[in-house]
mmCIF file of C-alpha atoms and ligand atoms in Angstrom:
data_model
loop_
_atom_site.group_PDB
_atom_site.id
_atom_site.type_symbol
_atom_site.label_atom_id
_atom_site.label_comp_id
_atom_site.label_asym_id
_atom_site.label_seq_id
_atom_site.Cartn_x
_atom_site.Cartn_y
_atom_site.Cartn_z
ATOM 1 C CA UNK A 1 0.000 0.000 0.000
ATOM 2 C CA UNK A 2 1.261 3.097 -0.933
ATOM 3 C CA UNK A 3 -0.148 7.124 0.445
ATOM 4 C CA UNK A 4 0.122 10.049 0.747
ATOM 5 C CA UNK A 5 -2.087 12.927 1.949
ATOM 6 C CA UNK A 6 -3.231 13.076 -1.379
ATOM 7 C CA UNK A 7 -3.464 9.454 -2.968
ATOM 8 C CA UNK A 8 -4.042 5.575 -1.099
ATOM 9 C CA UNK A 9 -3.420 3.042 -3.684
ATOM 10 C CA UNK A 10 -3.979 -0.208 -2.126
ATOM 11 C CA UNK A 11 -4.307 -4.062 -2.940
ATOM 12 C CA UNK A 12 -7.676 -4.778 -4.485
ATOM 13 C CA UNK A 13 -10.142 -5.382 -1.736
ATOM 14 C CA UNK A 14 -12.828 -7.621 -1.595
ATOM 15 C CA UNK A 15 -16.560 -7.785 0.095
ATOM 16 C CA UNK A 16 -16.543 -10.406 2.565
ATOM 17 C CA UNK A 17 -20.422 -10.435 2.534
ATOM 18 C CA UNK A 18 -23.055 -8.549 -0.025
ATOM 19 C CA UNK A 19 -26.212 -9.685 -1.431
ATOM 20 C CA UNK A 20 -26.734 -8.599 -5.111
ATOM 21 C CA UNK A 21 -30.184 -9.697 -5.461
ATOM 22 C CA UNK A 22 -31.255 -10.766 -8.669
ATOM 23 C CA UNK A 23 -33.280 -9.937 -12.032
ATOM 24 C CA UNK A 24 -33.266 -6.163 -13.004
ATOM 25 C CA UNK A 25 -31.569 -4.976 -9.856
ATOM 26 C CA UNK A 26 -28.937 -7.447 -9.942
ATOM 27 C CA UNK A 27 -27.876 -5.865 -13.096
ATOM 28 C CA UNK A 28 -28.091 -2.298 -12.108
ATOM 29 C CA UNK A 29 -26.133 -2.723 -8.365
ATOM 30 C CA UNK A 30 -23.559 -5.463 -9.388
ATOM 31 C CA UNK A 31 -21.244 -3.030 -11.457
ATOM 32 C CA UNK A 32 -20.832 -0.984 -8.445
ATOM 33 C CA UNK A 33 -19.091 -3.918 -6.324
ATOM 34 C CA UNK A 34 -17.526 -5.325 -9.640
ATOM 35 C CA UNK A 35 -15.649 -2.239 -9.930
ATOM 36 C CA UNK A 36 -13.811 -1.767 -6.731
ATOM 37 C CA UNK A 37 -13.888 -5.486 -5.554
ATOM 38 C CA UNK A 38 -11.961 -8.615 -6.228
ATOM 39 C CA UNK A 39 -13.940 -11.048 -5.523
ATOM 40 C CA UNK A 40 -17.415 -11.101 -2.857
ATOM 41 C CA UNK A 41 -18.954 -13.794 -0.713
ATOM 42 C CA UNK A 42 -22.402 -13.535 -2.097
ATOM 43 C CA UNK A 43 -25.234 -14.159 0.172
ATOM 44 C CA UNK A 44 -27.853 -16.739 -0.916
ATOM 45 C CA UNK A 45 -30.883 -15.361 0.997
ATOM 46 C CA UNK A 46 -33.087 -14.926 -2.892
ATOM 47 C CA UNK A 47 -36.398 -16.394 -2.905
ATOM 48 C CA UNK A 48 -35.979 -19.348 -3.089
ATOM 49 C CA UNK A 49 -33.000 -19.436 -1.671
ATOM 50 C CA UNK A 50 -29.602 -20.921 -2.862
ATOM 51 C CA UNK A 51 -30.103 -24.611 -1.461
ATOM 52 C CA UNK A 52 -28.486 -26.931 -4.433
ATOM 53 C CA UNK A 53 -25.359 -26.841 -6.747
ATOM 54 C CA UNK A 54 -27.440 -26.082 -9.776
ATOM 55 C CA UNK A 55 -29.202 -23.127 -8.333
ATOM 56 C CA UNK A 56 -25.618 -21.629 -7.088
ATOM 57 C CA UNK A 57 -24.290 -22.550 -10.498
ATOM 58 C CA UNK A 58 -26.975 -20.790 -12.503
ATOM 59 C CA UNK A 59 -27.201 -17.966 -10.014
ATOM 60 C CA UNK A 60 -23.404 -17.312 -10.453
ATOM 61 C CA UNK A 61 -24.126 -17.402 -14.239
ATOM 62 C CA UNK A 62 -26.752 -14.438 -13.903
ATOM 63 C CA UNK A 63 -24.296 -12.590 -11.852
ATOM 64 C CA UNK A 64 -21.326 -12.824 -14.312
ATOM 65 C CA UNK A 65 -23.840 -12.331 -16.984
ATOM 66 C CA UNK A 66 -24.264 -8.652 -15.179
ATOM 67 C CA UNK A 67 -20.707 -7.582 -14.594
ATOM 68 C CA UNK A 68 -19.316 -5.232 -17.458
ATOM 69 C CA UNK A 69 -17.137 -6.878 -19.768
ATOM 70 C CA UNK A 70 -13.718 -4.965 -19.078
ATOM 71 C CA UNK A 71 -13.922 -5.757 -15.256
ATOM 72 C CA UNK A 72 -12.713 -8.905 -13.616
ATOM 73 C CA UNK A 73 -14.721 -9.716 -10.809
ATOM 74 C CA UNK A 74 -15.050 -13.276 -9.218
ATOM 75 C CA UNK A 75 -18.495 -14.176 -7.073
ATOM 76 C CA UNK A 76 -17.850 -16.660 -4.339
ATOM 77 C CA UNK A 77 -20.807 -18.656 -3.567
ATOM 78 C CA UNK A 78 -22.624 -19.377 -0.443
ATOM 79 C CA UNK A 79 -25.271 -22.398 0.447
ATOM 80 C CA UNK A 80 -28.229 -21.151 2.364
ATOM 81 C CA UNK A 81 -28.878 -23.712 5.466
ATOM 82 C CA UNK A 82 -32.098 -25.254 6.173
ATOM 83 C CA UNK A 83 -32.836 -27.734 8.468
ATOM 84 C CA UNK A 84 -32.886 -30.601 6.071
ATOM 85 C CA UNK A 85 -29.906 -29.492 3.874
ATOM 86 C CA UNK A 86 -28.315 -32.953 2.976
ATOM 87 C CA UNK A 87 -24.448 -32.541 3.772
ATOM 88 C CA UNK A 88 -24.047 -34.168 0.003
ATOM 89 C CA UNK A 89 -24.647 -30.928 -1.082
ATOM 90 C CA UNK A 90 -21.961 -28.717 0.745
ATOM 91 C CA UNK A 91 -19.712 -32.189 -0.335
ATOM 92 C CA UNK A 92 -20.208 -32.144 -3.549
ATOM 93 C CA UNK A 93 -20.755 -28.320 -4.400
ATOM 94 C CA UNK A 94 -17.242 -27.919 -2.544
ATOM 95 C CA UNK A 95 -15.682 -30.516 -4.885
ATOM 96 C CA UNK A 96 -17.072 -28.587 -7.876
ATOM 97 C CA UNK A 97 -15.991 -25.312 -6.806
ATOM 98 C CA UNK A 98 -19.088 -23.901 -6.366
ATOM 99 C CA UNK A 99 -19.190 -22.957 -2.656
ATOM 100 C CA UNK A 100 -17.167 -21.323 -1.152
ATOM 101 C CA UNK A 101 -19.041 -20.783 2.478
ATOM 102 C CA UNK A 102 -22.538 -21.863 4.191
ATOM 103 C CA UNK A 103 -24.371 -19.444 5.536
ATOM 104 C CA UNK A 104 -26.297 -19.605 8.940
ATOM 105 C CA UNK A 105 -29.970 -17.888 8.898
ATOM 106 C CA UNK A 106 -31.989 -18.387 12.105
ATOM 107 C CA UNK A 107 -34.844 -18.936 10.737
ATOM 108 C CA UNK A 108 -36.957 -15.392 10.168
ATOM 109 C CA UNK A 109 -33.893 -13.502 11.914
ATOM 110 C CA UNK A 110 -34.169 -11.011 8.936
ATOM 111 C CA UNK A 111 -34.513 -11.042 5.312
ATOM 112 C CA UNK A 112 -35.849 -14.027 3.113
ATOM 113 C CA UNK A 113 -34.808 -15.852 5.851
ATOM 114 C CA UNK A 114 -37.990 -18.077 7.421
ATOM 115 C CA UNK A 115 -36.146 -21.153 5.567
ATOM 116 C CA UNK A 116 -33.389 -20.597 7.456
ATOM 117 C CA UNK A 117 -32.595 -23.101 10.402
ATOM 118 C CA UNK A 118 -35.385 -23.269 13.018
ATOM 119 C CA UNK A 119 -33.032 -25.067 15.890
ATOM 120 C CA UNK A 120 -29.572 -24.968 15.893
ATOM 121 C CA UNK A 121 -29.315 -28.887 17.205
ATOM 122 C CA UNK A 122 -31.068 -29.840 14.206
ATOM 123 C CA UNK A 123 -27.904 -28.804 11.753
ATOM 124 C CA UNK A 124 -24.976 -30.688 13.574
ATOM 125 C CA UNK A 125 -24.693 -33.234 10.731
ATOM 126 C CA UNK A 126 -23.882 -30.066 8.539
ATOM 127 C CA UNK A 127 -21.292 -28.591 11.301
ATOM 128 C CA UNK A 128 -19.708 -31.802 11.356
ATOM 129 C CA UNK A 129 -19.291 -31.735 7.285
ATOM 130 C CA UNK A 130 -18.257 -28.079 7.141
ATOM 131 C CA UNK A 131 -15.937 -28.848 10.053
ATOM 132 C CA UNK A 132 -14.251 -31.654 7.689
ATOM 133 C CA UNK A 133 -14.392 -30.409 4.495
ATOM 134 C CA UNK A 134 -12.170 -27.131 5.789
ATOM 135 C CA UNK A 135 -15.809 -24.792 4.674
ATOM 136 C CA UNK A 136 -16.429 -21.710 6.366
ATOM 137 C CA UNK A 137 -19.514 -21.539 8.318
ATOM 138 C CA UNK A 138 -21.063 -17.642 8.490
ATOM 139 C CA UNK A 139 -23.503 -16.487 10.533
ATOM 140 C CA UNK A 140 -26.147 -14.021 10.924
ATOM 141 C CA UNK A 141 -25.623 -14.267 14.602
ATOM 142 C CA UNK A 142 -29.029 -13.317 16.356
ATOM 143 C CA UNK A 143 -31.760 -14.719 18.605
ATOM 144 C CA UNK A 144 -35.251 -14.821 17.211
ATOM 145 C CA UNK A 145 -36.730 -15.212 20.286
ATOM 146 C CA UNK A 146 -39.683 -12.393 20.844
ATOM 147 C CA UNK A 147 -38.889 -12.081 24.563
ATOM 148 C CA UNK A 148 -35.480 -11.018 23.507
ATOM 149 C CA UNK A 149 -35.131 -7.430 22.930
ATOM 150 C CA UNK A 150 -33.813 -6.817 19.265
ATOM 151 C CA UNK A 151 -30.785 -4.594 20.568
ATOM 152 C CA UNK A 152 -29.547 -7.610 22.891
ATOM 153 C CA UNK A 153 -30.004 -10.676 20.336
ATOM 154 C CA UNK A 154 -26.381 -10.535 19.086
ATOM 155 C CA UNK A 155 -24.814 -10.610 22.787
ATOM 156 C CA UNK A 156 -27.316 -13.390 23.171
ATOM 157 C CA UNK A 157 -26.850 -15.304 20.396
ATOM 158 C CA UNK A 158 -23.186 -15.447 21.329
ATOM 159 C CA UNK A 159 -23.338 -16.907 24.006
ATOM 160 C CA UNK A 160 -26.501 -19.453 24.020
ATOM 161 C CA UNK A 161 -25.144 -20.485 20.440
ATOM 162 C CA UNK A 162 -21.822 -19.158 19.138
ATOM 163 C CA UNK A 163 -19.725 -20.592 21.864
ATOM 164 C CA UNK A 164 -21.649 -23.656 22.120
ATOM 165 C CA UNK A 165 -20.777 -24.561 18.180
ATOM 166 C CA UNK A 166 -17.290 -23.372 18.915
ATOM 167 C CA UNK A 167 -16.787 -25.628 21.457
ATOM 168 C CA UNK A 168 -18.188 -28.599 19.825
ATOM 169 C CA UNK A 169 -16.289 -27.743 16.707
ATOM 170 C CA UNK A 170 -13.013 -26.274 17.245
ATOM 171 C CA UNK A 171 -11.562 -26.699 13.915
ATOM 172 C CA UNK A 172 -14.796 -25.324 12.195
ATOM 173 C CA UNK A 173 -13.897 -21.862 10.822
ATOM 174 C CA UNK A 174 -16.825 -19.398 11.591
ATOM 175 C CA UNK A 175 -17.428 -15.807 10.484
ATOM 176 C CA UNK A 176 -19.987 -14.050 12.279
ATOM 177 C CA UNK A 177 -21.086 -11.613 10.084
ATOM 178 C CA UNK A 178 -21.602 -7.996 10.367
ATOM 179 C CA UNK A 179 -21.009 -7.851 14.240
ATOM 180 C CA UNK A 180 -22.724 -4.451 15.738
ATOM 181 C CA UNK A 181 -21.812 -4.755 19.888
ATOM 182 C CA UNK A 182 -18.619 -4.741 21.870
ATOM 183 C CA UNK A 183 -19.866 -7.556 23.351
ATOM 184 C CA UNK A 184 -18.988 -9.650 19.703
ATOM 185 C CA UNK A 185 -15.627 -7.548 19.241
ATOM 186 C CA UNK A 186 -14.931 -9.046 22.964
ATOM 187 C CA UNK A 187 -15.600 -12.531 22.026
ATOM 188 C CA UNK A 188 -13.887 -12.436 18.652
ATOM 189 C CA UNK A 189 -10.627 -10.935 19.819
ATOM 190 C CA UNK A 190 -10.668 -13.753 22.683
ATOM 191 C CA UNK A 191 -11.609 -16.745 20.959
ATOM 192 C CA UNK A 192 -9.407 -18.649 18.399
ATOM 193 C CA UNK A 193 -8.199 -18.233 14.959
ATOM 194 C CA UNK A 194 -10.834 -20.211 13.585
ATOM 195 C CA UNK A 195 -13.605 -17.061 14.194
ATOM 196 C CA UNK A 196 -13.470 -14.268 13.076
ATOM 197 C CA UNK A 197 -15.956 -11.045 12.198
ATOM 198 C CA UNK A 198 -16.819 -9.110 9.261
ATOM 199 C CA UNK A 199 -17.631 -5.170 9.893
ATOM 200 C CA UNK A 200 -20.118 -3.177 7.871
ATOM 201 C CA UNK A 201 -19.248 0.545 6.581
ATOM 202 C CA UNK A 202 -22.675 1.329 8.463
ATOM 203 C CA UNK A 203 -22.044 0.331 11.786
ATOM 204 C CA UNK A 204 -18.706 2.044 11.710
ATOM 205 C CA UNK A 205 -21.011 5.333 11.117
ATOM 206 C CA UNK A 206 -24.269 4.978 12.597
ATOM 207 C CA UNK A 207 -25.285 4.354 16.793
ATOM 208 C CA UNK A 208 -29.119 3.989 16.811
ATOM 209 C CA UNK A 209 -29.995 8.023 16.834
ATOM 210 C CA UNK A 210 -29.762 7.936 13.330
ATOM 211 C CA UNK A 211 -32.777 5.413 13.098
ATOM 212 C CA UNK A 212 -34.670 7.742 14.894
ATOM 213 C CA UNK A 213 -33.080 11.492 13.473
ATOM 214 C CA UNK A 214 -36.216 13.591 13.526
ATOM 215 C CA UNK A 215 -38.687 10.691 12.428
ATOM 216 C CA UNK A 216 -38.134 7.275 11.401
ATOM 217 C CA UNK A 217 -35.245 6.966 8.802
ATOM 218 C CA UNK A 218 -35.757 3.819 6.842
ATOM 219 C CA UNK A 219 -32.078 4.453 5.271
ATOM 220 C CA UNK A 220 -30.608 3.477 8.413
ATOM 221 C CA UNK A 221 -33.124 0.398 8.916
ATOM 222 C CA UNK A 222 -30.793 -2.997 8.673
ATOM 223 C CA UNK A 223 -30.361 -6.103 10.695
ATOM 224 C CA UNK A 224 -28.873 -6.443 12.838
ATOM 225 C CA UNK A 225 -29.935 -2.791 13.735
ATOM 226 C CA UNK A 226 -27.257 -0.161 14.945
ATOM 227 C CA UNK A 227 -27.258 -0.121 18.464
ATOM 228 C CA UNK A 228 -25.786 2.116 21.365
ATOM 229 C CA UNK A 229 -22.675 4.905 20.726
ATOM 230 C CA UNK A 230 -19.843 2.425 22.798
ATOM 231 C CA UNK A 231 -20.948 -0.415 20.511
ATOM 232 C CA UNK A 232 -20.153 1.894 17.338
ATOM 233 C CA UNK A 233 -16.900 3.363 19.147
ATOM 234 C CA UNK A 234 -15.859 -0.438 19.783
ATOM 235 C CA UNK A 235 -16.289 -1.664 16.501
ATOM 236 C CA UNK A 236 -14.104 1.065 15.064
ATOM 237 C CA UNK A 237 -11.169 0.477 17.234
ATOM 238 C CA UNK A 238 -11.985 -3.300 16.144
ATOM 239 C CA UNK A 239 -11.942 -2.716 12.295
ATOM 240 C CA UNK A 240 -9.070 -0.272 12.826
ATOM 241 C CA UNK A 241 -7.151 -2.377 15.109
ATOM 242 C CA UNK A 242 -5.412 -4.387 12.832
ATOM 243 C CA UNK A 243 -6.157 -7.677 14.379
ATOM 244 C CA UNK A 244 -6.396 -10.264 11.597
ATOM 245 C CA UNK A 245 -10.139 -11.302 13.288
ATOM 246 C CA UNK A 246 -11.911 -8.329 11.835
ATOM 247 C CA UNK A 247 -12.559 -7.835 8.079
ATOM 248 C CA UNK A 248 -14.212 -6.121 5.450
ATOM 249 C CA UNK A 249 -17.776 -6.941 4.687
ATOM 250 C CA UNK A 250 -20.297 -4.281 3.462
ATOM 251 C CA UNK A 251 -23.373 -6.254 3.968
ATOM 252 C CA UNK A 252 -24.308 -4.486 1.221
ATOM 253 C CA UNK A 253 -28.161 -4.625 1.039
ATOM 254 C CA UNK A 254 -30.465 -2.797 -1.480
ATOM 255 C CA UNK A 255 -33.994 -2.888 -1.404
ATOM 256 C CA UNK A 256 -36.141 -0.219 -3.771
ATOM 257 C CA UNK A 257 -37.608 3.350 -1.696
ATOM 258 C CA UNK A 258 -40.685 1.628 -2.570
ATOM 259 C CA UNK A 259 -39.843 -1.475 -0.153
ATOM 260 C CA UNK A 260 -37.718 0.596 2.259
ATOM 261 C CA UNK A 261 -41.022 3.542 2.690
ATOM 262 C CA UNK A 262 -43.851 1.713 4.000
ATOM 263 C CA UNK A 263 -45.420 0.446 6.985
ATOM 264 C CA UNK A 264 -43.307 -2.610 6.808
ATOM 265 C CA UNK A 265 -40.187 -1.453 5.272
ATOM 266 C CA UNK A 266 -37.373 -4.206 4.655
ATOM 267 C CA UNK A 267 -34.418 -3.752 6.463
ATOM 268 C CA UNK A 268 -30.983 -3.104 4.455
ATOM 269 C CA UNK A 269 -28.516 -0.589 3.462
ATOM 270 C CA UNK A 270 -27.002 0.078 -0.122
ATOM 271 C CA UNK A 271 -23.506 0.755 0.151
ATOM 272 C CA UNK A 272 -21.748 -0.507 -2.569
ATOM 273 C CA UNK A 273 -21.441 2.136 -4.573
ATOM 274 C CA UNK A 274 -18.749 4.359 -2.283
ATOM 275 C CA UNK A 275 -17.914 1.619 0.460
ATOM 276 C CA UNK A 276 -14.530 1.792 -0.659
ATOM 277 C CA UNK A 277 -14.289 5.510 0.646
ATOM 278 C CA UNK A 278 -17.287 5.078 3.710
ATOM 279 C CA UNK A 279 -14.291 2.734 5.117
ATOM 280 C CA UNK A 280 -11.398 5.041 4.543
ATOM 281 C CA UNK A 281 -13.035 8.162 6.379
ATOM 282 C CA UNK A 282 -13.817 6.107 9.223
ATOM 283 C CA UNK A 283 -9.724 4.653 8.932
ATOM 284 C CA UNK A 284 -8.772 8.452 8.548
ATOM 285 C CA UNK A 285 -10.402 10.158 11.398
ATOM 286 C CA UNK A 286 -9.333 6.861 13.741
ATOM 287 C CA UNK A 287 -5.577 7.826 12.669
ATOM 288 C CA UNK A 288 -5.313 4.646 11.338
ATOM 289 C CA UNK A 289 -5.066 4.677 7.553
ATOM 290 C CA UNK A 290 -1.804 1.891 7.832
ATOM 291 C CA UNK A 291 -4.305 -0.501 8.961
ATOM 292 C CA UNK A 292 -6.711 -0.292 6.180
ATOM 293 C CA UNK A 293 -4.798 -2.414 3.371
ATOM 294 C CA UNK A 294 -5.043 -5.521 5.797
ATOM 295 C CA UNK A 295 -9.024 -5.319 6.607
ATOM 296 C CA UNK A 296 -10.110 -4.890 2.854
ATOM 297 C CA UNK A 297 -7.242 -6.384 0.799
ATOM 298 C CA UNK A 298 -5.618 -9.119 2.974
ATOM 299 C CA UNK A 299 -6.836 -10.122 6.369
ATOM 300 C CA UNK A 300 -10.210 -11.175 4.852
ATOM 301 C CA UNK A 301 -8.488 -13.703 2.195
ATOM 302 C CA UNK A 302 -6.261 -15.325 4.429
ATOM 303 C CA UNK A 303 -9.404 -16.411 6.685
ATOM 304 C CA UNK A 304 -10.575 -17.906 3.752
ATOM 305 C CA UNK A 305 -7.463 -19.593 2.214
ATOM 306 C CA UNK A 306 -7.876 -17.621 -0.629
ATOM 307 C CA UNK A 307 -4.773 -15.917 -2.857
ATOM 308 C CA UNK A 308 -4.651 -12.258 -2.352
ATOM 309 C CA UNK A 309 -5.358 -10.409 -5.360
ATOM 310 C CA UNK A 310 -2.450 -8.975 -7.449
ATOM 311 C CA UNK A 311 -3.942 -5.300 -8.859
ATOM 312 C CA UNK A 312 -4.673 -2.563 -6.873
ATOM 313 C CA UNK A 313 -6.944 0.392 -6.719
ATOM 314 C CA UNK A 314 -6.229 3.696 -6.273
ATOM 315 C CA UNK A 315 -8.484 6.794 -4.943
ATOM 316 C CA UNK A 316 -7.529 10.274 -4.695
ATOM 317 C CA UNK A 317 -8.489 13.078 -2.369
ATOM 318 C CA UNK A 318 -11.077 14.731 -4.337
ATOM 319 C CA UNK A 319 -14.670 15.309 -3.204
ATOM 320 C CA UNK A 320 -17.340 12.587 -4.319
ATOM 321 C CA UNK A 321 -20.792 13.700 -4.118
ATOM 322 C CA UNK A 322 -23.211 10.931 -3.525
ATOM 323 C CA UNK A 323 -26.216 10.800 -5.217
ATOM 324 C CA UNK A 324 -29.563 10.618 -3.502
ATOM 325 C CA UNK A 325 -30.907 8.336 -5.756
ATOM 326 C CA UNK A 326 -29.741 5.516 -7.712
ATOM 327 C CA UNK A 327 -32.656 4.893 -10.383
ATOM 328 C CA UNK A 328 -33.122 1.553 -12.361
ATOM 329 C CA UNK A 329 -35.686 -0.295 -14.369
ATOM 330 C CA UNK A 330 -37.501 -2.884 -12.856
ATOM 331 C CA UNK A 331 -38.828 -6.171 -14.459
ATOM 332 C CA UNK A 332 -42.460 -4.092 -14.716
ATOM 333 C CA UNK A 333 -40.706 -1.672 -16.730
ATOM 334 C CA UNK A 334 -41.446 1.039 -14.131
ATOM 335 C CA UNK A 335 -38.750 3.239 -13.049
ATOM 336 C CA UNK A 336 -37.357 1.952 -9.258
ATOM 337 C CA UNK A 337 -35.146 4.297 -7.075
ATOM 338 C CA UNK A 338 -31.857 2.652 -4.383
ATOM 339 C CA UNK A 339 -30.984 5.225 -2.120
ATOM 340 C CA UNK A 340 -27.450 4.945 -0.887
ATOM 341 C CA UNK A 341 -25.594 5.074 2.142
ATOM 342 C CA UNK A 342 -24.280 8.598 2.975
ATOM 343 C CA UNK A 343 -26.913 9.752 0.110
ATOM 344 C CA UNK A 344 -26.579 13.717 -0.217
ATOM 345 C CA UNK A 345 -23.439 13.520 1.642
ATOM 346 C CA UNK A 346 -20.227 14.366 0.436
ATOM 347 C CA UNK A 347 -17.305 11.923 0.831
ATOM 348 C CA UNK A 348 -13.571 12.995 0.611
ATOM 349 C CA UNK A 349 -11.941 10.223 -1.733
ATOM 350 C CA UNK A 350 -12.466 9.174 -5.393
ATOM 351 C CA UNK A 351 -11.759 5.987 -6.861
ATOM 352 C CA UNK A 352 -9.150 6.798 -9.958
ATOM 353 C CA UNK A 353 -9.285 3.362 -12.291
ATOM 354 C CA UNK A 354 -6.423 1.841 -13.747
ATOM 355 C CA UNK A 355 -3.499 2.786 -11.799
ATOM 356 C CA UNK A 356 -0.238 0.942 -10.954
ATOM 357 C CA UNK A 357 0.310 -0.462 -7.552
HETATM 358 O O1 LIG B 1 -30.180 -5.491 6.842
HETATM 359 C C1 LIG B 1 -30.109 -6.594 6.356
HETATM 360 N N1 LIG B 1 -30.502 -6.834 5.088
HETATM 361 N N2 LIG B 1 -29.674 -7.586 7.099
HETATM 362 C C2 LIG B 1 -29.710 -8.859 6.685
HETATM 363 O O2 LIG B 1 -29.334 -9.720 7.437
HETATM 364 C C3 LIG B 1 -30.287 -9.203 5.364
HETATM 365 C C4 LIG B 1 -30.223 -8.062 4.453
HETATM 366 C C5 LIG B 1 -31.105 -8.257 3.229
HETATM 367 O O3 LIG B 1 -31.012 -9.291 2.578
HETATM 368 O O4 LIG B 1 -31.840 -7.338 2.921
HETATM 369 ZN ZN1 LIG B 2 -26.243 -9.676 4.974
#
C-alpha cells in the first residue's frame, strides 16, 4: 500500500459479505461492487433461496452475466442452510468449486430468511461436514426469540449459540457476520483463529440516533440494527485495530424506496457504490489509515485460504458527491429508485481506475 495525503493506492479489496439480489436490480447494483472489488462472498438469501449446486451454479451465471465486460470480478458462492440441507450438497458443491461458504440464517432472523434453520441442534450433521471439508460456516448471529429485545439478540446469540458450536467444533472456521456490539468484538478478539468477524461501513457510522433522526429513517433500517454509541466506538477500534479477526464486509443490502417507505419497510442498506471511501473516512479520522490495506485487501483472504489479489486500486483526495438516488428499471418496466448510504453527503476520496500499484 502506498499514500500520501493526497493518494491511497492499495491491494484490491474484496466484500466479505453482499447480497446482489437478482433480475433487473442485480444488473443495475452489481457493477458498483464489480468495480472496486476482487472477488465477494455472495449471500444466498433470494427467494428461493440458494439450497443446491445447480441453483448456485446458474445464479453465479446471472451474476457474471451482469458484470461489465472490461472488469474482472469473481463471485464466491454461499449455500443457504435449512434444516434438512443434505451434507451431500456442501460435499459435492465444494468438490465442484461452487461454494465457497454456508451461511447460517436463524430462521426469520431477517430477510428471506424463514427457511433458514429453526433449531440450531437440528444442523450438527452439517457442522460436522463443514468442520471436515475445511468450509467456512457464516452467521447471521441473532436470537429470534420475541422475549429477547432486538438490541440484545447478538450478545445473546453469542453466548446461548456461538460458543456452544465453537466448542463442539473447534476446527470449524466461523465468520460471524456484520457484528454491531462490543460484546462480539470481545468474544472475537478472545476466541481462536478459527472465528473471526466481518464489519459493515454502516455500523462504523451509525449508533441507533440515526434510526430515529427527527422521524423514522428507513435508510438506516438494517439487521442487525445499529445499536448504542460504545458499541459503534468499539467496533471502530476493532476494524481499525489491525487484528487479523476483523474484516471487510459491506453487507451491502439494497432494497427499492418503494420497499424501504412503507409500513413494513425491509431492512438493508445500499452501500456498494462508495464503500470503498465510507471505510477510509472512518480509517482516517481513527488515525489509522496503515491498517486499512489488511481489513479490505488481505486479512479477509487469508481467513478464507484464498490468494490475495495482485492489482490494486487507487483513490484520490477529491470530493465525491453521492447521489440521492440511484434509479433503475424494474422487471415491470417502471422506473425503481436505491438510495445509498451517505446519500446527499459528500465523501472525501475518489476511486481513480487503472493505476499501478
Ligand atoms: O439489513 C439486512 N438486510 N440484514 C440482513 O441480514 C439481510 C439483508 C437483506 O437481505 O436485505
Ligand atoms: Zn447480509
Amino acid at each position: 500500500m502506498k499514500n500520501s495525503s493526497q493518494v491511497i493506492s492499495l491491494r484490491k479489496p474484496d466484500d466479505w459479505h453482499v447480497h446482489l439480489r437478482d433480475g433487473a436490480i442485480l444488473k443495475a447494483i452489481v457493477p458498483h461492487t464489480a468495480r472496486v472489488f476482487g472477488r465477494a462472498i455472495v449471500m444466498p438469501n433470494l427467494r428461493p433461496p440458494i439450497t443446491t449446486i445447480d441453483s448456485a451454479r446458474e445464479y453465479r451465471k446471472r451474476i457474471l452475466q451482469s458484470v461489465p465486460d472490461e472488469i474482472e470480478f469473481t463471485p464466491l458462492m454461499t449455500a443457504y442452510l435449512t434444516d434438512d440441507l443434505s451434507p451431500e450438497v456442501l460435499e459435492i458443491g465444494k468438490e465442484e468449486g461452487i461454494f465457497t461458504a454456508a451461511k447460517l440464517y436463524p430462521a426469520n432472523a431477517t430477510t428471506n430468511s424463514a427457511e433458514g434453520v429453526s433449531d440450531i441442534r437440528l444442523i450438527d450433521n452439517i457442522l460436522e461436514t463443514l468442520q471436515r471439508l475445511g468450509l467456512p460456516l457464516l452467521i447471521h448471529g441473532e436470537v429470534v426469540d420475541q422475549d429477547v429485545d432486538i438490541f440484545d439478540r447478538e450478545a445473546v446469540f453469542i453466548e446461548k449459540y456461538l460458543e456452544p458450536i465453537l466448542n463442539r467444533y473447534p476446527e470449524l472456521r466461523v465468520v460471524l457476520e456484520h457484528i454491531t456490539t462490543e460484546d462480539a468484538v470481545q468474544f472475537v478478539e478472545s476466541s481462536s483463529a478459527n472465528l473471526a468477524a466481518t464489519i459493515t461501513p454502516h455500523h462504523l457510522h451509525l449508533n441507533r440516533n440515526a434510526m430515529f433522526d427527527g422521524g423514522f429513517r428507513s435508510d438506516f433500517y438494517c439487521l442487525p440494527v445499529v445499536k448504542r454509541e460504545k458499541h459503534r466506538r468499539a467496533l471502530r477500534k476493532a476494524a481499525t485495530s489491525g487484528k487479523s479477526c476483523f474484516f471487510l464486509g459491506t453487507d451491502s443490502a439494497p432494497h427499492t424506496r418503494s420497499y424501504k417507505e412503507t409500513s413494513c419497510g425491509c431492512a438493508g442498506i445500499f452501500n456498494a457504490a462508495y464503500a470503498i471511501q465510507s471505510y477510509i473516512e472512518v480509517f482516517e479520522q481513527e488515525n489509522a489509515i496503515s491498517k486499512l490495506e489488511n481489513f479490505c485487501s488481505v486479512y479477509g483472504a487469508r481467513f478464507y485460504k484464498l490468494p490475495l489479489n495482485s492489482d490494486s486500486i487507487t483513490l484520490i483526495r477529491q470530493n465525491t458527491i453521492v447521489p440521492n438516488s440511484f434509479k433503475f428499471k424494474s422487471e415491470d418496466q417502471s422506473y425503481q429508485e436505491i438510495i445509498p448510504f451517505h446519500a446527499g453527503q459528500t465523501l472525501s476520496w475518489s476511486l481513480k481506475e487503472g493505476f499501478e500499484m
